[in-house]
Amino acid sequence: MLKEVKCTKFHDDDFVESKHGVVKEEPLSIFVNGRHFVTTMISPQMKKEFVIGHLFSEGIIRDVEELESLQIEESIANVIISSPLKVLTAKKLIVSGCGGGTSFLDESKLPEVSSDLKIDAYEVFEAVKSISGSDLHRITGGVHVVGLFNRGGRICISEDIGRHNALDKVIGYGLTENIDFEDTFVACTGRISSEMALKCSVANIPVVASRGATTSLAIEIAEKTGLCIIGFVRGERMNVYTNGKRIAATMPHPE
Amino acid sequence: MDVERIRADFPILESIIYMDSAATSLTPEPVLEAALEYYREYKANVGRGVHRLARITSQKYNDAHRKVAEFICAEGSGLIFTKNTTEAINMIASGLKWKKGDRVVTTLVEHHSNFLPWLRLKEKGVIQELDIVKPNQEGLLEAPDFEDAIDDRTRLVAVTHISNVLGTISPIKELSAICTENNTLLLVDGAQSAPHIGIDVGELGCDFFAFSGHKMLGPTGTGVLWVKDLEGIEPSFFGGGMIEDVSQDNYKLAVGYERFEAGTPNIAGGIGLGRAVDYLNEAGMAELKSHESKLTRKLLEGLSAIENVHVYGSTNLKDRIGVVSFNIEGVNPHDVALMLDEASDIMVRSGHHCCMPLLKYLGLKEGTVRASLYLYNTEEEVDKFLETVEEITGVV
């Protein structure tokens, strides 16, 4: 995940030869039923989870059962899904993904989040706090962190150069581990964009919270799907933008 | 294991009783579909092709290897698809780097496929001697007899896991310890074991394990050779698909199983075999074993109770599986098999079962009748079989 590189630092009116840790970025090409589906730039860990999560959020598979085969060799992931010649011609929607570019999610067919989950405000604070302390994040300043939680605590944390990739990784993990997403919530480091909101809604994850901001389109989508978006979770403050019924004002922290 | 549901995948069972699975098993619909799907929907050659169909085919064919390897708990890349067990064993006979003075130990219980390759090596002078271990009165091989047969010139012990005539199980783990002690390679013919009892090649402690896909619900023309150390044997066939690099005067072999699968392999068969393994896993090998064991008990007890019927091999269920040889006094085994078919649509094997040395040793010139069971057989079928055998003894 981390690579030490040479760099020249400008310091005290002068250039100094130095070193710095940067986050690894590599291409991964996904072939579905022998056809090139997408090439994304990702951080090279949890590749399997990424592929599964990505195919799921793009609507290519509905569950892991539909994934007949997955072989990953370095920068190529070969996937076979149940129907060998299923043609991939879903309607493309351009979103603001910083690594992905295109998405096959169809905004006119938004999913509906079906969940009774209610969580307490301090659980949101705890979750966001727990993903903010990553070493890699601290050293490189170049990764996003996404965590999948339930009321019992942390299920899985992933790091990636892209927020969307990191979210796909935790979704992929949840699918392979047979996690019921309706009982979970997501905490992340970056902006909650429309694509983040869509991915959570498709997976039936009812709450997404971030230290960062959100966008107008993400809020529009969340209003339609029933997703609860929480932004600017800092210290003991937060902005709840949609579906606030899922968050109870319960404080203080149990410790 | 839901036998009725399983039987629905073998429509032929509506009209016959099949008790010849030791020769070749029936093939369930999902396996046929997998093979047909290859031909209909994505047929391509395996290997280096880059088009869509070549990618799908190569991945499915690789997956089939992985599934079969997992089925016998094999690690690494030493799982090779062959035509059948015979080809697999011959690949060892011709692929081992023999040294002057090497000896081979085999047994009298062997199928011809694990006997003739060694006999021929002796005839050609490749090995110096073929030492043959004999079974005891119950048809069982005993580990101490191997200790006597093996000496410091013994290069290989080639032994069946389960006899295809008597259904008796060989003491492979004990044998493995003896082989390790004597620094001797161990080849196990698993043609009758892999379909019926869960296999863990690591636990068995062998160097080579050969078996047939077509006896375990796979298509015909499928067999498997597992090799612990791929570098220990040389390929028997040379040509397409098995190299890394070729120049005018040199070649470099491919790294994995590919080096032993020269030319276009049986792709549909291999993919079908992968599906067959899925099918067996879905049924559950432990449940399959206990189902067959229950039927075997019934079959053995029933046959033993019929006058003028002689059953061969151990009757102890822990020493054997549902491959049962018998004779009706005074009747040629082929006639019994014909009568079983004519009277009750029951298919059994008769004759020498490609195991002439054993039958000669047992003094059974005409051979035996052999009924062999699998997951799709039922108690009712065993009852029908016993009834018919009894009728035949009454008529003659």
Coordinates of C-alpha atoms in Angstrom, one line a residue, chain B residues 6-184:
Chain B
I6 CA -30.7 -36.9 -7.3
R7 CA -32.4 -39.7 -9.3
A8 CA -34.4 -37.0 -11.1
D9 CA -31.1 -35.9 -12.6
F10 CA -30.7 -39.4 -14.2
P11 CA -33.8 -39.9 -16.3
I12 CA -32.6 -43.3 -17.5
L13 CA -33.2 -44.6 -14.0
E14 CA -36.9 -44.6 -14.7
S15 CA -36.5 -47.6 -17.0
I16 CA -33.4 -49.5 -15.6
I17 CA -31.6 -50.4 -12.5
Y18 CA -27.9 -49.5 -13.0
M19 CA -25.4 -51.5 -10.9
D20 CA -22.4 -51.1 -13.1
S21 CA -21.0 -47.8 -11.8
A22 CA -17.6 -49.4 -11.2
A23 CA -17.3 -49.7 -14.9
T24 CA -18.6 -46.2 -15.6
S25 CA -21.1 -44.2 -13.7
L26 CA -24.2 -42.5 -15.2
T27 CA -24.0 -38.8 -15.9
P28 CA -26.4 -36.3 -14.3
E29 CA -28.2 -33.6 -16.3
P30 CA -26.2 -30.7 -14.9
V31 CA -23.0 -32.3 -16.1
L32 CA -24.4 -32.9 -19.5
E33 CA -25.6 -29.2 -19.5
A34 CA -22.2 -27.9 -18.6
A35 CA -20.6 -29.9 -21.5
L36 CA -23.3 -28.8 -23.9
E37 CA -23.1 -25.2 -22.8
Y38 CA -19.4 -25.2 -23.8
Y39 CA -20.2 -26.5 -27.3
R40 CA -23.2 -24.3 -27.8
E41 CA -22.3 -21.0 -26.1
Y42 CA -18.6 -20.4 -25.9
K43 CA -16.6 -23.1 -27.6
A44 CA -13.0 -22.1 -28.1
N45 CA -9.6 -23.6 -27.6
V46 CA -7.7 -23.2 -24.3
G47 CA -4.4 -21.4 -23.9
R48 CA -3.2 -18.3 -25.4
G49 CA -6.2 -17.0 -27.3
V50 CA -7.2 -13.4 -26.4
H51 CA -10.8 -13.3 -27.8
R52 CA -13.7 -13.4 -25.5
L53 CA -14.6 -17.1 -26.0
A54 CA -11.0 -18.2 -25.5
R55 CA -10.9 -16.3 -22.3
I56 CA -14.1 -17.9 -21.0
T57 CA -13.0 -21.4 -22.1
S58 CA -9.5 -21.0 -20.5
Q59 CA -11.0 -19.8 -17.2
K60 CA -13.6 -22.5 -17.0
Y61 CA -11.0 -25.2 -17.9
N62 CA -8.6 -23.8 -15.2
D63 CA -11.5 -23.7 -12.7
A64 CA -12.2 -27.3 -13.5
H65 CA -8.6 -28.3 -12.6
R66 CA -8.9 -26.2 -9.3
K67 CA -12.2 -27.9 -8.4
V68 CA -10.9 -31.4 -9.0
A69 CA -7.7 -30.6 -7.1
E70 CA -9.8 -29.3 -4.1
F71 CA -11.9 -32.5 -4.3
I72 CA -8.8 -34.6 -3.5
C73 CA -7.4 -31.9 -1.2
A74 CA -4.4 -31.4 -3.5
E75 CA -2.3 -28.3 -3.3
G76 CA -0.1 -26.8 -5.9
S77 CA -0.2 -27.2 -9.7
G78 CA 0.2 -30.9 -10.0
L79 CA -3.3 -31.9 -11.2
I80 CA -3.3 -33.1 -14.8
F81 CA -6.3 -34.0 -16.9
T82 CA -5.9 -37.2 -18.8
K83 CA -8.1 -39.5 -20.9
N84 CA -8.6 -42.0 -18.1
T85 CA -6.8 -43.8 -15.2
T86 CA -5.0 -46.0 -17.7
E87 CA -3.4 -43.0 -19.5
A88 CA -2.5 -41.4 -16.1
I89 CA -0.7 -44.5 -15.0
N90 CA 1.1 -45.0 -18.3
M91 CA 2.3 -41.3 -18.1
I92 CA 4.1 -42.3 -14.8
A93 CA 5.5 -45.5 -16.4
S94 CA 6.9 -43.6 -19.3
G95 CA 7.6 -40.3 -17.5
L96 CA 9.6 -41.5 -14.5
K97 CA 13.4 -41.2 -14.9
W98 CA 14.2 -44.9 -14.5
K99 CA 17.7 -45.9 -13.4
K100 CA 19.5 -49.2 -14.1
G101 CA 18.4 -51.9 -11.6
D102 CA 15.1 -50.2 -10.5
R103 CA 12.4 -52.5 -9.3
V104 CA 8.6 -52.0 -9.0
V105 CA 6.3 -53.5 -6.5
T106 CA 2.7 -54.1 -7.5
T107 CA -0.1 -56.5 -6.4
L108 CA -2.2 -59.3 -7.7
V109 CA -5.3 -57.2 -7.0
E110 CA -4.6 -54.7 -9.7
H111 CA -6.7 -53.7 -12.7
H112 CA -4.8 -54.4 -15.9
S113 CA -4.2 -50.6 -16.1
N114 CA -2.0 -50.7 -13.1
F115 CA -0.3 -54.0 -14.0
L116 CA 0.4 -54.0 -17.8
P117 CA 2.5 -50.8 -17.8
W118 CA 4.9 -52.3 -15.2
L119 CA 4.9 -55.7 -16.9
R120 CA 5.9 -54.0 -20.1
L121 CA 8.6 -52.0 -18.5
K122 CA 10.1 -55.3 -17.3
E123 CA 9.7 -56.9 -20.7
K124 CA 11.5 -54.0 -22.3
G125 CA 14.3 -54.2 -19.7
V126 CA 13.6 -50.7 -18.3
I127 CA 13.1 -52.1 -14.8
Q128 CA 14.9 -55.1 -13.5
E129 CA 12.1 -56.8 -11.6
L130 CA 8.3 -56.6 -11.0
D131 CA 7.6 -57.9 -7.5
I132 CA 4.0 -58.9 -6.9
V133 CA 2.2 -58.8 -3.5
K134 CA -0.6 -61.3 -3.1
P135 CA -3.9 -60.6 -1.1
N136 CA -5.0 -62.7 1.8
Q137 CA -8.0 -65.1 1.7
E138 CA -10.4 -62.3 2.1
G139 CA -8.9 -60.4 -0.8
L140 CA -7.2 -57.9 1.5
L141 CA -3.7 -56.6 0.9
E142 CA -1.6 -56.5 4.1
A143 CA 1.1 -53.9 4.9
P144 CA 3.7 -56.4 6.2
D145 CA 3.7 -58.2 2.9
F146 CA 4.9 -55.0 1.2
E147 CA 7.6 -54.7 3.8
D148 CA 8.9 -58.1 2.6
A149 CA 8.6 -57.1 -1.1
I150 CA 10.3 -53.7 -0.9
D151 CA 14.0 -53.5 -0.9
D152 CA 16.6 -50.8 -1.5
R153 CA 16.3 -51.2 -5.3
T154 CA 12.5 -50.7 -5.2
R155 CA 11.8 -47.4 -7.0
L156 CA 8.0 -47.4 -7.0
V157 CA 5.1 -49.2 -5.4
A158 CA 2.0 -49.1 -7.6
V159 CA -1.1 -50.2 -5.8
T160 CA -4.9 -49.9 -6.1
H161 CA -6.7 -48.0 -3.4
I162 CA -9.8 -50.2 -3.8
S163 CA -10.1 -53.4 -5.8
N164 CA -12.4 -53.1 -8.8
V165 CA -13.3 -56.8 -8.4
L166 CA -13.7 -57.3 -4.6
G167 CA -14.3 -53.7 -3.4
T168 CA -11.7 -54.2 -0.8
I169 CA -9.7 -51.2 0.6
S170 CA -5.9 -51.3 0.6
P171 CA -4.0 -50.0 3.7
I172 CA -2.5 -47.0 1.9
K173 CA -1.5 -45.0 4.9
E174 CA 0.5 -47.8 6.4
L175 CA 2.0 -48.5 3.0
S176 CA 2.9 -44.8 2.7
A177 CA 4.9 -45.0 5.9
I178 CA 6.7 -48.1 4.6
C179 CA 7.5 -46.3 1.3
T180 CA 8.8 -43.3 3.1
E181 CA 11.0 -45.4 5.3
N182 CA 12.4 -47.1 2.2
N183 CA 12.6 -44.0 0.1
T184 CA 10.3 -45.4 -2.4

